[in-house]
Short mmCIF file of C-alpha atoms in Angstrom, two decimals:
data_model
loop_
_atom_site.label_atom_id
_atom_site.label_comp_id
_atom_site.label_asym_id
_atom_site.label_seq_id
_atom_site.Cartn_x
_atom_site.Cartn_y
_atom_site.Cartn_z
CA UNK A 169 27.51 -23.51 -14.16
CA UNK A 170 27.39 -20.01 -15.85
CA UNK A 171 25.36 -17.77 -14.01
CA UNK A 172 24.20 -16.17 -17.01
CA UNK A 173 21.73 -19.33 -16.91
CA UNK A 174 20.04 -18.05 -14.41
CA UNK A 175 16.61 -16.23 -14.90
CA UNK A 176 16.66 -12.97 -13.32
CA UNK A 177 14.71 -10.10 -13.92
CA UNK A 178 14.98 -8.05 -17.17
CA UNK A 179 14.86 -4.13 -15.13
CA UNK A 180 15.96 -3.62 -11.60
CA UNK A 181 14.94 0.18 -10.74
CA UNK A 182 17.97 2.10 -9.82
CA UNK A 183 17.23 4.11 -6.46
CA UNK A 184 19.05 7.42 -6.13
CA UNK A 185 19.59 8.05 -2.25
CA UNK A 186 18.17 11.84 -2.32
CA UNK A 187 14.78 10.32 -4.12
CA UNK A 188 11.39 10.51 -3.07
CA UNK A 189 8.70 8.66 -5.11
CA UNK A 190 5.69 6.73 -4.56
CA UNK A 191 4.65 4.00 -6.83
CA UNK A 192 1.05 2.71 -6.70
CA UNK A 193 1.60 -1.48 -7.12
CA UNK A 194 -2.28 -2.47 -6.30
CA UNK A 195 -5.17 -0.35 -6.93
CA UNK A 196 -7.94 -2.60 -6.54
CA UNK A 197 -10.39 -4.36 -4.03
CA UNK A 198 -11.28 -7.63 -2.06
CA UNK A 199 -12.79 -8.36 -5.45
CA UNK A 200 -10.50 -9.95 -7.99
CA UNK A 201 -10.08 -8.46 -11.64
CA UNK A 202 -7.80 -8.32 -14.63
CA UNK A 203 -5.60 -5.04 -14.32
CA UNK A 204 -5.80 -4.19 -10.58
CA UNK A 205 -3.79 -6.10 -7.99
CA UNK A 206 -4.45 -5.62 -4.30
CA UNK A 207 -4.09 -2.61 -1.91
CA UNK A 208 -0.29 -2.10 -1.82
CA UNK A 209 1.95 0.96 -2.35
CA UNK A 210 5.50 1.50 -2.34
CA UNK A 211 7.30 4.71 -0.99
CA UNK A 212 11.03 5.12 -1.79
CA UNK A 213 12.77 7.49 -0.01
CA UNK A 214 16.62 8.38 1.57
CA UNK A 215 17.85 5.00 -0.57
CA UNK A 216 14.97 2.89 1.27
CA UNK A 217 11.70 1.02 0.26
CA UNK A 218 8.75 1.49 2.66
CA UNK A 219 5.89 -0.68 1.46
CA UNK A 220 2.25 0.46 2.54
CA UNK A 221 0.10 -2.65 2.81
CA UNK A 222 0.93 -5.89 0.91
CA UNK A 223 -1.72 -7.10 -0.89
CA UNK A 224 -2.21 -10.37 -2.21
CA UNK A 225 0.03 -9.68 -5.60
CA UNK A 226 2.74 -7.70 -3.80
CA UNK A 227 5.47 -9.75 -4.56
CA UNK A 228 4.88 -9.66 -8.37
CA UNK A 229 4.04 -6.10 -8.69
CA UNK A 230 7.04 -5.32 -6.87
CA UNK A 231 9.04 -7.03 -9.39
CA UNK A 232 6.82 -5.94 -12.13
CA UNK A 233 7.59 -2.53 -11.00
CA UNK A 234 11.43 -3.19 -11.30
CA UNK A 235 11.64 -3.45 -6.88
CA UNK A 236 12.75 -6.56 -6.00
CA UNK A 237 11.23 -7.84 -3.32
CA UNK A 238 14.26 -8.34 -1.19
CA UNK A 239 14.88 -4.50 -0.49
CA UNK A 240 11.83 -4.88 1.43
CA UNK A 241 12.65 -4.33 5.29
CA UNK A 242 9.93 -1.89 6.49
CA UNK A 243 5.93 -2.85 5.87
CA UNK A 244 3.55 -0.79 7.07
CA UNK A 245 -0.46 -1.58 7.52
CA UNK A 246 -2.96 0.76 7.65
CA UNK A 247 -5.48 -1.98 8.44
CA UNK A 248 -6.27 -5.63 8.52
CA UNK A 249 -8.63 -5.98 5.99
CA UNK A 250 -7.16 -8.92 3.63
CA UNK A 251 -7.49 -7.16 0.60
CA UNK A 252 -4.57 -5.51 2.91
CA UNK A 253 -2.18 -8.09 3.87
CA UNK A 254 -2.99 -11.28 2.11
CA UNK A 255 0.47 -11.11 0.60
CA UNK A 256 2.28 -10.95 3.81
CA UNK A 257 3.64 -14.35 3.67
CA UNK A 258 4.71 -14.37 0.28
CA UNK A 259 6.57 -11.36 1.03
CA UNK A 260 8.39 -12.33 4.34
CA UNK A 261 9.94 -15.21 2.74
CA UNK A 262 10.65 -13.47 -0.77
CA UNK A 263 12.30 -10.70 0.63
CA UNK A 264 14.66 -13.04 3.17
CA UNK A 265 17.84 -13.68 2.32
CA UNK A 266 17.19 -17.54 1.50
CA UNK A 267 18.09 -18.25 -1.64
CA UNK A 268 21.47 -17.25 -3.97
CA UNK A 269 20.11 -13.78 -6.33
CA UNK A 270 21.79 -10.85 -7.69
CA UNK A 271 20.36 -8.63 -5.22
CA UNK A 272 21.09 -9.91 -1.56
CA UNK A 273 17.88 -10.63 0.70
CA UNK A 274 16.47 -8.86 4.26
CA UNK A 275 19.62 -10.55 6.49
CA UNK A 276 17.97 -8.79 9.42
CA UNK A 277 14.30 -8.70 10.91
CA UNK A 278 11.37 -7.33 8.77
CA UNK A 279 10.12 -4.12 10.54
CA UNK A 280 6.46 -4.33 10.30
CA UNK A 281 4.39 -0.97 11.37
CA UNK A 282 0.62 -0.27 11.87
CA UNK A 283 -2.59 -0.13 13.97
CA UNK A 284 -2.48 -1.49 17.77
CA UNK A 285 -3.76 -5.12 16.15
CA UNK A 286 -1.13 -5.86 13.69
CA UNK A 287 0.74 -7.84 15.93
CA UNK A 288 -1.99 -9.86 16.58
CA UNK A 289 -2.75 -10.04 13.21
CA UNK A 290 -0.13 -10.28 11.34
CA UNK A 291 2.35 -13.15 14.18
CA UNK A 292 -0.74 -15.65 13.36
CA UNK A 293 0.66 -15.20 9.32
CA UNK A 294 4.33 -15.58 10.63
CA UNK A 295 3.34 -18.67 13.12
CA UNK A 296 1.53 -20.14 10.03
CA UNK A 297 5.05 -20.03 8.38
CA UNK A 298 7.49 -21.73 11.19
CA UNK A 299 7.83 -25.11 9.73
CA UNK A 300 8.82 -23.16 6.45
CA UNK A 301 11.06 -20.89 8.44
CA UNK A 302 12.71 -24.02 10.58
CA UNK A 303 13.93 -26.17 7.17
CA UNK A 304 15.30 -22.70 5.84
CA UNK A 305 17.22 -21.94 9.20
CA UNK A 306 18.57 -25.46 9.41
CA UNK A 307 19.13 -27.05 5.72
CA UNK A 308 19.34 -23.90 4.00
CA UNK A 309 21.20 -22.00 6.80
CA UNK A 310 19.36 -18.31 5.93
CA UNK A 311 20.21 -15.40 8.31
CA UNK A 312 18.72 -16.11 11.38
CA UNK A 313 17.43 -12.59 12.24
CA UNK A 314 16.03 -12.53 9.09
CA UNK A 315 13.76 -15.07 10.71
CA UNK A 316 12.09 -12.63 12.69
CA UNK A 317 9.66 -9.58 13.12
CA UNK A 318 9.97 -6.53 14.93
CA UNK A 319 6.56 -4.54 15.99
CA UNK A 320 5.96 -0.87 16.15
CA UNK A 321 2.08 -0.05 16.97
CA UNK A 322 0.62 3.35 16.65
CA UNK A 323 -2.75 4.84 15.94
CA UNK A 324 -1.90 8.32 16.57
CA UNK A 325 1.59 8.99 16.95
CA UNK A 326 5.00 8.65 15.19
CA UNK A 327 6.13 4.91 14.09
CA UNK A 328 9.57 5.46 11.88
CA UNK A 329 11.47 8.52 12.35
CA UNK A 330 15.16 7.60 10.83
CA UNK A 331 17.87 9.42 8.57
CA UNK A 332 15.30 12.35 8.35
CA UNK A 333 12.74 10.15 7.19
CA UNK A 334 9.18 10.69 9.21
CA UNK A 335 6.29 8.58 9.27
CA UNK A 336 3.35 9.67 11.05
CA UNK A 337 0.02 7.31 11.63
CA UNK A 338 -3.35 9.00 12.25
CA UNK A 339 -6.73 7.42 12.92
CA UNK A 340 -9.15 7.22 10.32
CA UNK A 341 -12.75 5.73 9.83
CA UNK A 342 -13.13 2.32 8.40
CA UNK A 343 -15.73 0.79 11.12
CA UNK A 344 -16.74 -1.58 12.22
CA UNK A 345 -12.74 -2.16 11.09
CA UNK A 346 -11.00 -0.64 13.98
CA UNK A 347 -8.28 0.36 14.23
CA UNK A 348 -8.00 1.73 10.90
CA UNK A 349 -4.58 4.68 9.90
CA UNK A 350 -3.37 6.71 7.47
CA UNK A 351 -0.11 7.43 6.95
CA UNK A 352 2.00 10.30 6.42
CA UNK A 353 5.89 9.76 4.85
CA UNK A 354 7.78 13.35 5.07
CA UNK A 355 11.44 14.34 4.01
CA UNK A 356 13.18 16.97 3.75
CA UNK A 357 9.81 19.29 3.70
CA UNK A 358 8.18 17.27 1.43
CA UNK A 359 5.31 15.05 2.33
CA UNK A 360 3.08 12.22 1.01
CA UNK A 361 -0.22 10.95 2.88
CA UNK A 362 -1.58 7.71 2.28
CA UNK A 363 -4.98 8.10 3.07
CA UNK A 364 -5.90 4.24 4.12
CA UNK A 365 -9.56 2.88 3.56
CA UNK A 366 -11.82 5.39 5.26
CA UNK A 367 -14.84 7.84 5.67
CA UNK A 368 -14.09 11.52 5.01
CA UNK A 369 -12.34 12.41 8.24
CA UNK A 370 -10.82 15.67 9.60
CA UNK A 371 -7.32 13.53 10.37
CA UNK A 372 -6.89 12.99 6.76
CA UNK A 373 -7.26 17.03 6.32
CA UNK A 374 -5.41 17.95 8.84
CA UNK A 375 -2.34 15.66 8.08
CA UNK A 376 -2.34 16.70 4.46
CA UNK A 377 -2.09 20.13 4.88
CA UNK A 378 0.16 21.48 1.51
CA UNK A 379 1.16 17.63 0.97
CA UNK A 380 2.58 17.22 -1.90
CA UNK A 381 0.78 14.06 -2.89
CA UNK A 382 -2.72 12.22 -1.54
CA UNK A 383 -3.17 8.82 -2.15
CA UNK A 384 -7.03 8.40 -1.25
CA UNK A 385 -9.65 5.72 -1.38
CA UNK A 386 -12.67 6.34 -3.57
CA UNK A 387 -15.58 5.07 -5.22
CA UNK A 388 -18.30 6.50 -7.77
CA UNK A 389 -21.47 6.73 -5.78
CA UNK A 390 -23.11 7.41 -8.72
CA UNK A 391 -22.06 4.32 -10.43
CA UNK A 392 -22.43 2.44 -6.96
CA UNK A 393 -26.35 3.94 -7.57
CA UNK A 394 -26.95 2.56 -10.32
CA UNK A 395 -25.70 -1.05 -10.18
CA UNK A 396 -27.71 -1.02 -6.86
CA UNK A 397 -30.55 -0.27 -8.64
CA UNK A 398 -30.22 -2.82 -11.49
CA UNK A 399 -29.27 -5.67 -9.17
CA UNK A 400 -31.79 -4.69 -5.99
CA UNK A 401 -31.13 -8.58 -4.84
CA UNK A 402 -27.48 -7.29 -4.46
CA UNK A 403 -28.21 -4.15 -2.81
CA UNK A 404 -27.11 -4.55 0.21
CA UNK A 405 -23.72 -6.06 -0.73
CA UNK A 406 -22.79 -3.58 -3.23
CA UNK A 407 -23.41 -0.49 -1.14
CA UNK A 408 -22.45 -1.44 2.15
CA UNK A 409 -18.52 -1.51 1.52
CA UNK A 410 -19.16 1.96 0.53
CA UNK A 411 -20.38 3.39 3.78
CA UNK A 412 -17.05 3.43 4.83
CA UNK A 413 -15.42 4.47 2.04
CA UNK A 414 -15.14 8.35 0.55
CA UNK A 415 -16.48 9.03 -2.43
CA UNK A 416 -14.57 10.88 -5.42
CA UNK A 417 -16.46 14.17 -4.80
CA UNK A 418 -15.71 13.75 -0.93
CA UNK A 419 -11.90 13.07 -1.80
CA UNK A 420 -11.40 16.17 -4.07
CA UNK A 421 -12.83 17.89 -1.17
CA UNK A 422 -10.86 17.05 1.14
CA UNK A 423 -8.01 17.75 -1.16
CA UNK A 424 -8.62 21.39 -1.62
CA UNK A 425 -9.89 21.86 2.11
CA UNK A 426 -6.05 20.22 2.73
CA UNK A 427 -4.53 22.57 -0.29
CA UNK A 428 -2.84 19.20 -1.66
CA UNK A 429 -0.32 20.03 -4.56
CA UNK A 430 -1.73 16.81 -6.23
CA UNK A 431 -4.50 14.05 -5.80
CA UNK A 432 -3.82 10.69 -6.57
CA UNK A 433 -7.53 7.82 -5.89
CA UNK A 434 -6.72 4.43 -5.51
CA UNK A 435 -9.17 1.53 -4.13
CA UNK A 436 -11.40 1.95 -7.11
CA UNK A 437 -14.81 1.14 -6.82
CA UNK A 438 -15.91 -0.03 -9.21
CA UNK A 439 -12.75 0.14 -11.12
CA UNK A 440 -13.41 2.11 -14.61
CA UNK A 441 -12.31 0.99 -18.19
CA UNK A 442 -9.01 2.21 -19.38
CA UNK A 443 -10.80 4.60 -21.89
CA UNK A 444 -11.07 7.85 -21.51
CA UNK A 445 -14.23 7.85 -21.82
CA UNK A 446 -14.95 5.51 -18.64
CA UNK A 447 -12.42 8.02 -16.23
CA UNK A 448 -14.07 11.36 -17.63
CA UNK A 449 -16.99 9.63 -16.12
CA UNK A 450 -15.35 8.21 -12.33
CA UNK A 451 -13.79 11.79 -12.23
CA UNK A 452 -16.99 13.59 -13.05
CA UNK A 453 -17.39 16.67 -10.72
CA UNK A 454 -14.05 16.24 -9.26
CA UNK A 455 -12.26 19.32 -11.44
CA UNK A 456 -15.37 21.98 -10.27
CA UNK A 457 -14.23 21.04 -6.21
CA UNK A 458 -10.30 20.88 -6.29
CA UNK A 459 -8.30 22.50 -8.72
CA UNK A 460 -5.23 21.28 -8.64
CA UNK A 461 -4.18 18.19 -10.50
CA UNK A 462 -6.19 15.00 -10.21
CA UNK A 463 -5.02 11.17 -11.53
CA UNK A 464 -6.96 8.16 -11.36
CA UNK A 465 -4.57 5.80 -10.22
CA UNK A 466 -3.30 2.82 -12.31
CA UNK A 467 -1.41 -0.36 -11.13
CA UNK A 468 2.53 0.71 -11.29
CA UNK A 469 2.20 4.21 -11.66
CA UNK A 470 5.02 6.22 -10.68
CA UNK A 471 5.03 9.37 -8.57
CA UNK A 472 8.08 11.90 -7.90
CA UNK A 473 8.12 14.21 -5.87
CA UNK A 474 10.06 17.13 -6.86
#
């Protein structure tokens, strides 16, 4: 058979070993909607892939974004919400070597990083997959390491530290989820901080002191207001996921208090339109506390960082 009959994807993103660059592959919620996959970002850096949280789209966005999914090794979690992990499973077996590809799958154990639960957490997903993992170990003879998981638990402390790439968690506040980190990638005295879902914290402003890039929760409180008030029978539901969230005007604080080169939101809620119109509005306020450059974060946007 010619292998040019096989469907493979049209762009695989080149990665240049000196290059650091986050791109944001899920923006949104637990709630589903057109345009916004799940929490999920990837961080490429020293030739590697890190992937923060894998949402429930991660695999696709991945490829959308030109990452195929089987350069994924490392996954870190900030938290087990399942906006946050749902697309664990999907992932572990995508990015095993199991199947024939142009780009060769994870032949050894997926490192998986994150809060002192994720093993807990996130062995019930890979126990939920050994009758899967058995047929592809004995009839399709895949890597047998790649079979397995290897845990590193922090939430204060130091969980990669490798060919001068650093990764640092700190403890944020996302109760009653607990534990709950943020994350901060640095190399070569550069530095990105993923910010996690969380209340305004000191952590996040100490970690992201002259970072070159914040990637923070946020929601519109007054939006959040407003469809409170028009819908008073959904009150409760609508505002309560926002008590432990930050608000834009508390993340562009946080950014200047941290001197942050730029400021990147993510988590949107609620997500605006793509006019600009609609993100004048979610960034209202924002430009009169932080001056320095502000983007309201899209599905597959692309960060360097210079």
């Amino acid at each position: 058979m010619d292998h040019q009959e096989y469907i493979e994807p049209n762009f695989i993103r080149p990665i240049d070993p000196e290059e650091f660059s986050v791109v944001l592959l899920g923006t949104g919620t637990p709630r589903a909607y057109r345009g916004a996959a799940k929490p999920s970002v990837a961080v490429i850096v020293a030739g590697k892939v890190f992937l923060v949280d894998s949402g429930g789209e991660v695999v696709r966005q991945l490829i959308e974004s030109g990452i195929m999914p089987q350069r994924i090794e490392h996954v870190f979690f900030t938290h087990h919400h399942y906006d946050h992990n749902g697309g664990f499973i999907d992932l572990f077996i995508s990015s095993w070597r199991t199947h024939v590809g142009i780009i060769d799958g994870r032949k050894n154990a997926m490192k998986v990083y994150g809060p002192t639960n994720t093993r807990e957490i996130i062995q019930k997903y890979h126990d939920a997959l050994s009758y899967d993992i058995s047929l592809r170990l004995s009839y399709n003879k895949s890597d047998t390491d790649g079979a397995l998981i290897e845990f590193t638990e922090h939430d204060n402390g130091v969980l990669y530290d490798q060919d001068g790439v650093k990764v640092t968690a700190f403890e944020v506040d996302h109760r009653p989820v607990k534990p709950c980190i943020g994350m901060k990638f640095e190399y070569k005295g550069r530095s990105v901080v993923i910010s996690g879902d969380t209340r305004p914290v000191e952590n996040t402003v100490l970690h992201s002191q002259n970072a070159d890039l914040l990637v923070h929760d946020a929601y519109n409180k007054t939006w959040l207001d407003q469809i409170a008030e028009q819908n008073p029978e959904l009150a409760i539901q609508v505002t309560n996921p926002a008590k432990y969230h930050t608000t834009t005007l508390e993340a562009a604080e946080i950014a200047a208090r941290a001197q942050v080169k730029h400021l990147v939101l993510t988590h949107h809620i609620p997500a605006p339109k793509r006019t600009p119109e609609a993100e004048a509005s979610y960034l209202a306020g924002m430009g009169e506390i932080y001056s320095g450059p502000i983007t309201l974060g899209r599905d597959l946007m692309e960060f360097r960082i210079l």
